[in-house]
Tab-separated table of C-alpha atoms and ligand atoms in Angstrom:
chain	number	residue	atom	x	y	z
A	859	MET	CA	106.521	113.351	-10.380
A	860	ALA	CA	110.127	113.834	-9.264
A	861	ARG	CA	112.049	116.942	-10.308
A	862	PHE	CA	114.115	115.405	-13.096
A	863	ASP	CA	111.468	113.005	-14.425
A	864	PRO	CA	110.685	115.063	-17.565
A	865	ILE	CA	114.224	114.321	-18.788
A	866	PHE	CA	113.776	110.588	-18.258
A	867	GLN	CA	110.256	110.611	-19.662
A	868	THR	CA	111.341	112.364	-22.866
A	869	ALA	CA	114.056	109.740	-23.389
A	870	LEU	CA	111.563	106.929	-22.747
A	871	ASP	CA	109.039	108.475	-25.148
A	872	HIS	CA	111.687	108.664	-27.854
A	873	MET	CA	112.462	104.961	-27.358
A	874	ALA	CA	108.763	104.130	-27.570
A	875	ASP	CA	108.438	106.128	-30.813
A	876	THR	CA	111.306	104.161	-32.366
A	877	HIS	CA	110.093	100.759	-31.053
A	878	THR	CA	113.236	100.379	-28.965
A	879	ARG	CA	111.809	100.872	-25.474
A	880	ARG	CA	112.308	97.816	-23.263
A	881	VAL	CA	110.147	96.777	-20.349
A	882	LEU	CA	110.845	94.192	-17.689
A	883	ARG	CA	108.454	91.256	-17.993
A	884	PRO	CA	108.864	88.769	-15.156
A	885	VAL	CA	108.836	85.024	-15.752
A	886	ARG	CA	109.029	82.066	-13.416
A	887	HIS	CA	111.519	79.410	-14.450
A	888	ALA	CA	109.682	76.107	-14.490
A	889	GLY	CA	112.768	74.049	-15.394
A	890	ALA	CA	115.774	74.668	-17.620
A	891	ALA	CA	113.683	75.045	-20.782
A	892	THR	CA	110.284	76.429	-19.807
A	893	VAL	CA	108.993	79.569	-18.157
A	894	ILE	CA	105.624	80.692	-16.872
A	895	ARG	CA	104.653	84.166	-18.008
A	896	ASP	CA	101.264	85.717	-17.267
A	897	GLY	CA	100.054	82.285	-16.139
A	898	ARG	CA	101.073	80.606	-19.429
A	899	GLU	CA	103.778	78.036	-19.920
A	900	LEU	CA	106.177	78.927	-22.744
A	901	VAL	CA	109.167	77.046	-24.102
A	902	ASN	CA	112.158	79.267	-23.517
A	903	PHE	CA	114.266	79.852	-26.633
A	904	SER	CA	115.894	82.986	-25.302
A	905	SER	CA	117.962	81.595	-22.462
A	906	ASN	CA	121.735	81.170	-22.668
A	907	ASP	CA	121.512	78.115	-20.427
A	908	TYR	CA	122.767	76.099	-23.411
A	909	LEU	CA	123.321	72.834	-21.550
A	910	GLY	CA	120.392	73.178	-19.159
A	911	LEU	CA	122.807	73.121	-16.215
A	912	SER	CA	120.978	75.831	-14.242
A	913	HIS	CA	118.616	73.143	-12.962
A	914	HIS	CA	121.069	70.232	-12.811
A	915	PRO	CA	120.967	68.345	-9.508
A	916	ALA	CA	124.786	68.320	-9.183
A	917	LEU	CA	125.017	72.118	-9.391
A	918	ARG	CA	122.097	72.644	-7.037
A	919	ALA	CA	123.525	70.165	-4.530
A	920	ARG	CA	127.028	71.637	-4.446
A	921	ALA	CA	125.725	75.214	-4.344
A	922	ALA	CA	123.454	74.259	-1.416
A	923	GLN	CA	126.193	72.330	0.362
A	924	TRP	CA	128.784	75.104	0.138
A	925	LEU	CA	126.188	77.685	1.152
A	926	GLN	CA	125.190	75.623	4.198
A	927	GLN	CA	128.811	75.122	5.197
A	928	ASP	CA	130.214	78.595	4.455
A	929	GLY	CA	127.282	81.018	4.599
A	930	THR	CA	125.750	83.383	2.079
A	931	GLY	CA	128.510	85.922	1.545
A	932	ALA	CA	132.304	86.113	1.230
A	933	GLY	CA	132.355	89.251	3.357
A	934	ALA	CA	135.344	90.959	1.771
A	935	SER	CA	137.260	91.394	-1.445
A	936	ARG	CA	139.671	88.703	-2.615
A	937	LEU	CA	142.795	90.588	-1.492
A	938	VAL	CA	141.426	91.210	2.014
A	939	THR	CA	139.796	88.143	3.613
A	940	GLY	CA	137.538	87.099	0.720
A	941	THR	CA	139.797	84.384	-0.719
A	942	THR	CA	138.975	80.890	0.558
A	943	ALA	CA	140.269	77.443	-0.320
A	944	ARG	CA	137.086	77.092	-2.433
A	945	HIS	CA	138.151	80.012	-4.660
A	946	MET	CA	141.569	78.444	-5.159
A	947	GLN	CA	139.978	75.048	-5.901
A	948	VAL	CA	137.633	76.486	-8.535
A	949	GLU	CA	140.439	78.487	-10.144
A	950	ALA	CA	142.665	75.420	-10.335
A	951	ARG	CA	139.825	73.414	-11.922
A	952	LEU	CA	139.175	76.253	-14.330
A	953	ALA	CA	142.809	76.519	-15.414
A	954	ALA	CA	142.837	72.750	-16.078
A	955	PHE	CA	139.532	72.976	-18.005
A	956	LYS	CA	140.852	75.796	-20.189
A	957	GLY	CA	144.293	74.194	-20.591
A	958	CYS	CA	145.976	77.338	-19.237
A	959	GLU	CA	148.632	77.938	-16.626
A	960	ALA	CA	146.280	79.970	-14.433
A	961	ALA	CA	142.758	81.352	-14.168
A	962	MET	CA	140.854	83.827	-12.046
A	963	ILE	CA	137.161	84.240	-11.363
A	964	LEU	CA	135.306	87.523	-11.489
A	965	ALA	CA	131.835	88.679	-10.519
A	966	SER	CA	130.289	88.784	-13.996
A	967	GLY	CA	131.220	88.717	-17.659
A	968	TRP	CA	130.331	92.359	-18.092
A	969	GLN	CA	132.501	93.311	-15.147
A	970	ALA	CA	135.352	91.134	-16.410
A	971	ASN	CA	135.496	92.712	-19.859
A	972	ALA	CA	134.905	96.237	-18.600
A	973	SER	CA	137.668	96.059	-16.016
A	974	VAL	CA	140.196	93.453	-17.251
A	975	LEU	CA	140.438	95.006	-20.696
A	976	ALA	CA	140.668	98.496	-19.213
A	977	ALA	CA	143.533	97.419	-16.924
A	978	LEU	CA	145.355	95.686	-19.769
A	979	LEU	CA	145.083	98.675	-22.093
A	980	ARG	CA	146.258	101.080	-19.393
A	981	LEU	CA	149.311	98.893	-18.797
A	982	ALA	CA	149.902	98.782	-22.535
A	983	ALA	CA	149.826	102.595	-22.615
A	984	GLU	CA	152.561	102.635	-19.975
A	985	GLN	CA	154.898	100.822	-22.382
A	986	GLY	CA	155.771	104.160	-23.963
A	987	ALA	CA	153.092	104.724	-26.616
A	988	PRO	CA	149.278	104.487	-26.779
A	989	PRO	CA	148.273	100.913	-27.666
A	990	LEU	CA	146.772	100.038	-31.035
A	991	VAL	CA	143.531	98.207	-30.280
A	992	PHE	CA	141.884	96.227	-33.080
A	993	THR	CA	138.265	95.272	-32.345
A	994	ASP	CA	135.545	93.395	-34.217
A	995	ARG	CA	132.684	95.725	-35.143
A	996	LEU	CA	130.161	93.451	-33.449
A	997	ASN	CA	131.994	93.014	-30.147
A	998	HIS	CA	129.853	92.886	-27.019
A	999	ALA	CA	129.028	96.139	-25.180
A	1000	SER	CA	131.212	95.127	-22.231
A	1001	LEU	CA	134.273	94.993	-24.504
A	1002	HIS	CA	133.519	98.515	-25.726
A	1003	GLN	CA	133.173	99.547	-22.115
A	1004	GLY	CA	136.676	98.221	-21.362
A	1005	CYS	CA	138.133	100.199	-24.270
A	1006	MET	CA	136.247	103.342	-23.276
A	1007	ALA	CA	137.360	103.054	-19.652
A	1008	ALA	CA	140.979	102.981	-20.843
A	1009	GLY	CA	140.325	105.971	-23.122
A	1010	VAL	CA	141.643	104.217	-26.224
A	1011	ARG	CA	140.392	104.709	-29.765
A	1012	GLN	CA	139.358	101.404	-31.291
A	1013	ILE	CA	140.502	100.425	-34.769
A	1014	ARG	CA	137.490	98.412	-35.862
A	1015	PHE	CA	137.681	95.600	-38.364
A	1016	ARG	CA	134.699	94.364	-40.370
A	1017	HIS	CA	132.751	91.727	-38.516
A	1018	ASN	CA	134.640	88.427	-38.402
A	1019	ASP	CA	136.801	89.498	-41.348
A	1020	LEU	CA	140.335	88.417	-40.459
A	1021	GLY	CA	141.566	89.572	-43.888
A	1022	HIS	CA	140.457	93.094	-43.006
A	1023	LEU	CA	142.095	92.766	-39.578
A	1024	ASP	CA	145.308	91.647	-41.263
A	1025	SER	CA	145.277	94.659	-43.593
A	1026	LEU	CA	144.623	97.072	-40.695
A	1027	LEU	CA	147.512	95.554	-38.723
A	1028	GLU	CA	149.663	95.917	-41.824
A	1029	ARG	CA	148.584	99.525	-42.320
A	1030	HIS	CA	149.574	100.374	-38.750
A	1031	ALA	CA	152.814	98.370	-38.839
A	1032	GLY	CA	154.882	101.516	-39.334
A	1033	ASN	CA	153.531	103.174	-36.190
A	1034	ASP	CA	155.613	103.614	-33.054
A	1035	ALA	CA	157.264	100.222	-32.409
A	1036	ARG	CA	156.673	100.648	-28.670
A	1037	ALA	CA	152.886	100.674	-29.208
A	1038	MET	CA	151.467	97.343	-28.025
A	1039	ARG	CA	149.059	95.795	-30.524
A	1040	VAL	CA	145.972	94.219	-28.980
A	1041	ILE	CA	143.279	92.274	-30.837
A	1042	VAL	CA	139.916	91.987	-29.059
A	1043	THR	CA	137.248	89.656	-30.376
A	1044	GLU	CA	134.757	86.908	-29.495
A	1045	SER	CA	135.030	83.234	-30.363
A	1046	VAL	CA	131.235	82.980	-30.866
A	1047	PHE	CA	129.332	86.196	-31.492
A	1048	SER	CA	126.409	86.718	-29.170
A	1049	MET	CA	123.893	88.049	-31.678
A	1050	ASP	CA	124.936	86.318	-34.920
A	1051	GLY	CA	126.033	82.943	-33.591
A	1052	ASP	CA	129.024	82.738	-35.935
A	1053	ARG	CA	132.562	81.713	-34.948
A	1054	THR	CA	135.995	83.193	-35.269
A	1055	ASP	CA	138.648	80.989	-36.867
A	1056	ILE	CA	140.844	80.917	-33.767
A	1057	ALA	CA	143.774	79.087	-35.422
A	1058	GLN	CA	143.931	81.768	-38.124
A	1059	LEU	CA	143.542	84.544	-35.555
A	1060	GLY	CA	146.410	83.133	-33.456
A	1061	ALA	CA	148.701	82.832	-36.488
A	1062	LEU	CA	147.882	86.359	-37.646
A	1063	ALA	CA	148.482	87.785	-34.169
A	1064	ARG	CA	151.856	86.055	-33.929
A	1065	ARG	CA	152.872	87.408	-37.319
A	1066	HIS	CA	152.087	90.955	-36.205
A	1067	GLY	CA	153.342	90.538	-32.634
A	1068	ALA	CA	149.856	91.309	-31.295
A	1069	PHE	CA	148.285	90.322	-27.969
A	1070	THR	CA	145.010	88.371	-28.321
A	1071	TYR	CA	141.993	88.870	-26.024
A	1072	VAL	CA	139.132	86.488	-26.843
A	1073	ASP	CA	135.681	86.431	-25.223
A	1074	GLU	CA	134.367	82.848	-25.060
A	1075	ALA	CA	131.064	83.681	-23.322
A	1076	HIS	CA	128.993	81.731	-25.863
A	1077	ALA	CA	131.474	78.935	-26.577
A	1078	THR	CA	132.400	77.885	-23.042
A	1079	GLY	CA	130.835	74.505	-22.254
A	1080	VAL	CA	129.389	74.173	-25.755
A	1081	LEU	CA	132.197	74.157	-28.316
A	1082	GLY	CA	135.762	72.938	-28.623
A	1083	PRO	CA	137.068	69.618	-27.297
A	1084	GLN	CA	134.864	68.549	-24.352
A	1085	GLY	CA	133.274	71.997	-24.312
A	1086	ARG	CA	136.529	73.719	-23.347
A	1087	GLY	CA	135.901	76.538	-25.826
A	1088	LEU	CA	137.224	77.324	-29.288
A	1089	CYS	CA	140.513	78.705	-27.930
A	1090	ALA	CA	141.464	75.351	-26.380
A	1091	GLY	CA	144.759	74.180	-27.823
A	1092	HIS	CA	145.441	77.531	-29.506
A	1093	ASP	CA	147.923	80.225	-28.701
A	1094	ILE	CA	145.602	82.931	-27.317
A	1095	ASP	CA	147.025	85.256	-24.675
A	1096	LEU	CA	143.899	85.962	-22.639
A	1097	VAL	CA	140.683	83.962	-22.755
A	1098	MET	CA	137.639	85.326	-21.013
A	1099	GLY	CA	134.312	83.585	-20.465
A	1100	THR	CA	131.310	83.325	-18.201
A	1101	PHE	CA	129.657	80.844	-15.880
A	1102	SER	CA	126.310	82.512	-16.543
A	1103	LYS	CA	125.511	80.829	-19.842
A	1104	ALA	CA	126.253	77.157	-20.658
A	1105	LEU	CA	127.773	76.631	-17.215
A	1106	GLY	CA	124.381	77.358	-15.670
A	1107	GLY	CA	125.375	79.694	-12.841
A	1108	PHE	CA	126.832	83.135	-12.432
A	1109	GLY	CA	130.220	84.835	-12.596
A	1110	ALA	CA	133.034	84.969	-15.099
A	1111	TYR	CA	136.628	83.954	-15.639
A	1112	VAL	CA	139.868	84.937	-17.253
A	1113	ALA	CA	142.422	82.261	-18.191
A	1114	GLY	CA	146.004	82.730	-19.343
A	1115	SER	CA	149.504	82.733	-17.965
A	1116	ARG	CA	150.377	82.786	-14.247
A	1117	ALA	CA	152.021	86.206	-14.593
A	1118	LEU	CA	148.958	87.633	-16.351
A	1119	CYS	CA	146.576	86.427	-13.618
A	1120	ASP	CA	148.903	87.501	-10.784
A	1121	TRP	CA	149.180	90.941	-12.362
A	1122	LEU	CA	145.381	91.210	-12.820
A	1123	ALA	CA	144.875	90.345	-9.142
A	1124	ASN	CA	146.872	93.489	-8.403
A	1125	ALA	CA	145.753	95.819	-11.161
A	1126	CYS	CA	142.197	94.995	-12.253
A	1127	SER	CA	139.758	97.238	-10.384
A	1128	GLY	CA	136.854	94.850	-11.081
A	1129	PHE	CA	138.755	92.182	-9.141
A	1130	VAL	CA	140.408	94.271	-6.431
A	1131	PHE	CA	137.542	96.546	-5.422
A	1132	THR	CA	134.629	94.131	-5.255
A	1133	THR	CA	133.488	91.451	-2.844
A	1134	ALA	CA	134.628	87.907	-3.618
A	1135	PRO	CA	132.077	85.535	-5.216
A	1136	PRO	CA	129.993	83.837	-2.495
A	1137	PRO	CA	129.981	80.115	-1.588
A	1138	ALA	CA	126.782	79.096	-3.418
A	1139	VAL	CA	128.012	80.665	-6.658
A	1140	LEU	CA	131.376	78.897	-6.241
A	1141	GLY	CA	129.638	75.573	-5.613
A	1142	ALA	CA	127.701	75.834	-8.871
A	1143	MET	CA	130.920	76.781	-10.705
A	1144	ASP	CA	132.808	73.836	-9.262
A	1145	ALA	CA	130.123	71.294	-10.159
A	1146	ALA	CA	129.680	72.747	-13.659
A	1147	LEU	CA	133.414	72.501	-14.354
A	1148	GLU	CA	133.382	68.869	-13.235
A	1149	LEU	CA	130.346	68.029	-15.325
A	1150	ALA	CA	130.960	69.988	-18.544
A	1151	PRO	CA	133.686	67.752	-20.059
A	1152	THR	CA	131.356	64.712	-19.749
A	1153	LEU	CA	128.522	66.202	-21.822
A	1154	ASP	CA	129.591	65.385	-25.397
A	1155	GLU	CA	126.265	63.703	-26.175
A	1156	ALA	CA	124.295	66.802	-25.111
A	1157	ARG	CA	126.590	68.996	-27.219
A	1158	ALA	CA	126.089	66.768	-30.273
A	1159	ARG	CA	122.292	66.909	-29.885
A	1160	LEU	CA	122.429	70.676	-29.511
A	1161	ALA	CA	124.398	70.966	-32.750
A	1162	ARG	CA	121.971	68.655	-34.591
A	1163	ASN	CA	118.963	70.634	-33.365
A	1164	ALA	CA	120.619	73.890	-34.402
A	1165	ASP	CA	121.174	72.533	-37.942
A	1166	HIS	CA	117.546	71.436	-38.091
A	1167	ILE	CA	116.190	74.830	-36.954
A	1168	ARG	CA	118.412	76.668	-39.442
A	1169	SER	CA	116.969	74.507	-42.222
A	1170	VAL	CA	113.423	75.300	-41.026
A	1171	ILE	CA	114.218	79.035	-41.100
A	1172	HIS	CA	115.670	78.768	-44.593
A	1173	GLY	CA	112.703	76.652	-45.708
A	1174	CYS	CA	110.462	79.572	-44.701
A	1175	GLY	CA	112.450	81.874	-46.962
A	1176	LEU	CA	114.096	83.629	-44.022
A	1177	SER	CA	117.752	84.148	-43.190
A	1178	SER	CA	119.632	82.833	-40.151
A	1179	GLY	CA	122.573	85.124	-40.931
A	1180	PRO	CA	126.032	83.602	-40.535
A	1181	SER	CA	125.034	81.353	-37.593
A	1182	THR	CA	126.817	78.001	-37.219
A	1183	THR	CA	126.155	77.484	-33.516
A	1184	GLN	CA	123.332	77.157	-30.987
A	1185	VAL	CA	122.723	80.923	-31.295
A	1186	ILE	CA	120.479	81.405	-34.322
A	1187	PRO	CA	119.111	84.751	-35.438
A	1188	ILE	CA	116.002	85.002	-37.576
A	1189	MET	CA	116.861	88.174	-39.452
A	1190	ILE	CA	113.876	90.504	-39.704
A	1191	GLY	CA	115.132	94.074	-40.183
A	1192	GLU	CA	112.711	96.599	-38.752
A	1193	ALA	CA	112.250	96.690	-35.006
A	1194	ALA	CA	108.434	96.796	-35.219
A	1195	HIS	CA	108.376	93.690	-37.453
A	1196	ALA	CA	110.701	91.805	-35.122
A	1197	LEU	CA	108.426	92.639	-32.208
A	1198	SER	CA	105.326	91.395	-33.991
A	1199	PHE	CA	107.138	88.196	-35.090
A	1200	ALA	CA	108.044	87.542	-31.443
A	1201	THR	CA	104.421	88.134	-30.405
A	1202	ARG	CA	103.238	85.603	-32.987
A	1203	LEU	CA	105.764	83.021	-31.779
A	1204	GLU	CA	104.491	83.589	-28.256
A	1205	THR	CA	100.905	82.831	-29.305
A	1206	HIS	CA	102.256	79.402	-30.315
A	1207	GLY	CA	103.861	78.833	-26.925
A	1208	VAL	CA	107.395	79.890	-27.865
A	1209	LEU	CA	109.349	82.554	-26.008
A	1210	ALA	CA	111.916	84.065	-28.373
A	1211	THR	CA	112.798	87.661	-27.727
A	1212	ALA	CA	113.121	90.311	-30.434
A	1213	ILE	CA	116.527	91.973	-30.312
A	1214	ARG	CA	116.558	95.557	-31.506
A	1215	PRO	CA	119.005	98.455	-31.817
A	1216	PRO	CA	121.167	99.505	-30.074
A	1217	THR	CA	121.965	95.862	-29.186
A	1218	VAL	CA	122.159	95.147	-32.935
A	1219	PRO	CA	122.910	97.559	-35.814
A	1220	PRO	CA	120.139	99.791	-37.228
A	1221	ASN	CA	117.716	97.730	-39.319
A	1222	GLY	CA	119.340	94.582	-37.915
A	1223	SER	CA	116.424	93.632	-35.662
A	1224	ARG	CA	115.970	89.939	-35.285
A	1225	ILE	CA	114.601	87.110	-33.240
A	1226	ARG	CA	117.559	85.651	-31.380
A	1227	LEU	CA	116.993	81.942	-30.822
A	1228	ALA	CA	119.198	80.261	-28.256
A	1229	LEU	CA	118.898	76.492	-28.256
A	1230	SER	CA	119.579	74.343	-25.226
A	1231	ALA	CA	120.360	70.678	-24.726
A	1232	ALA	CA	117.426	70.812	-22.284
A	1233	HIS	CA	114.969	71.243	-25.183
A	1234	THR	CA	113.141	67.993	-25.884
A	1235	ASP	CA	112.365	66.815	-29.418
A	1236	GLY	CA	108.760	67.938	-28.837
A	1237	MET	CA	109.932	71.457	-27.945
A	1238	ILE	CA	112.103	71.650	-31.048
A	1239	ASP	CA	109.096	70.520	-33.147
A	1240	ARG	CA	106.987	73.201	-31.506
A	1241	LEU	CA	109.576	75.847	-32.391
A	1242	ALA	CA	109.738	74.663	-36.012
A	1243	HIS	CA	105.943	74.768	-36.279
A	1244	ALA	CA	105.724	78.214	-34.621
A	1245	ILE	CA	108.340	79.682	-37.010
A	1246	THR	CA	106.413	78.320	-39.997
A	1247	LEU	CA	103.097	79.762	-38.798
A	1248	ALA	CA	104.590	83.095	-37.748
A	1249	THR	CA	106.250	83.443	-41.168
A	1250	ARG	CA	102.962	82.938	-43.001
A	1251	ARG	CA	101.398	85.812	-41.081
A	1252	HIS	CA	104.593	87.891	-41.478
A	1253	ALA	CA	104.680	87.566	-45.279
B	1292	LIG	C1	129.978	88.115	-25.628
B	1292	LIG	C2	129.558	88.413	-24.219
B	1292	LIG	N1	130.488	88.780	-23.335
B	1292	LIG	C3	130.168	89.058	-22.061
B	1292	LIG	C4	128.874	88.979	-21.611
B	1292	LIG	C5	128.544	89.335	-20.196
B	1292	LIG	O1	128.499	88.180	-19.417
B	1292	LIG	P1	127.658	88.145	-18.061
B	1292	LIG	O2	126.246	87.864	-18.453
B	1292	LIG	O3	128.290	87.048	-17.282
B	1292	LIG	O4	127.802	89.479	-17.417
B	1292	LIG	C6	127.873	88.559	-22.497
B	1292	LIG	C7	126.485	88.401	-22.012
B	1292	LIG	O5	125.569	89.000	-22.413
B	1292	LIG	C8	128.206	88.300	-23.840
B	1292	LIG	O6	127.282	87.968	-24.720
């Protein structure tokens, strides 16, 4: 035992006592929608690969081609010798996809939020007064990290309650006029699968002179015209998203004005002080951006399947929370019950992970279902059947 292990072990024991200890359980991906775990094939309903692009031949081919041509690593950060014509090509494609003047790619969504938001809020503080930062209570951990890194106190509004946001903005209207107002939220919430009304958010922000920062991690590729996200066509100042979910690869992006992106390239530590994304990752990004606008049929099927699964959940007397997207929680409550529900689903060949605190609020444990266009009708039937059987044993 190493010298400091008792500290770690005590923390782990506490997690085990409260049913919140996580363990890594390896799987082998046997396609976009199935995994092999402990020798058993399971249908994967916990992956964010919403369009099944992680196994698409076009992404594989371009990733392989760019890797063969340019090697495995970029070798330096973007501002040194890491920027290639491929980076510029992907960023131009991205800006066009998002309907923005400019875009920049970053290593991961977590890194983007943690460092872009931190840089923005520090700049805001330099305007003469500490910024007023309004955040949704259920924002992703990486958005909290960005606020914490900037040392700002968040003014939290009730989840997805724009009326409450409006009243908080109103209440703080008399504060120092130099204080920049920044609203930080998600267009689709990762654990509840509900959507922000982006048109209303944009109008409200304009009325209060606030800057809008919207995380589109779960909307990119899936929602909005041709999968361009829910912010497409709306007046949002900074849109962030990832390539790691519906776009089937890895990495993240920020889209907005040219000045914003040029400034971030100078001021965002998560961009400046990290190695540029490598060729294979760029190849997958490039192919995904080309493909995504053509996938309306897949998006329509995904939406239909999501409606069907919500009706199955409701038919079992369970709640799917406020979900209106491909992310569907089965609300359970206690962590131990969520774990045993997930185990029962697994006995019926369905992999659907239990999500427990601190990822969700206390007593908010749930099964988080993530549907994919790669799920066949047979897989969706299997999920419906498994939920019904697991509910009977749960009751
Ligand atoms: C809302 C949200 N933002 C950001 C991230 C982080 O993205 P990435 O997985 O690319 O680091 C996630 C992923 O879990 C997320 O759900």
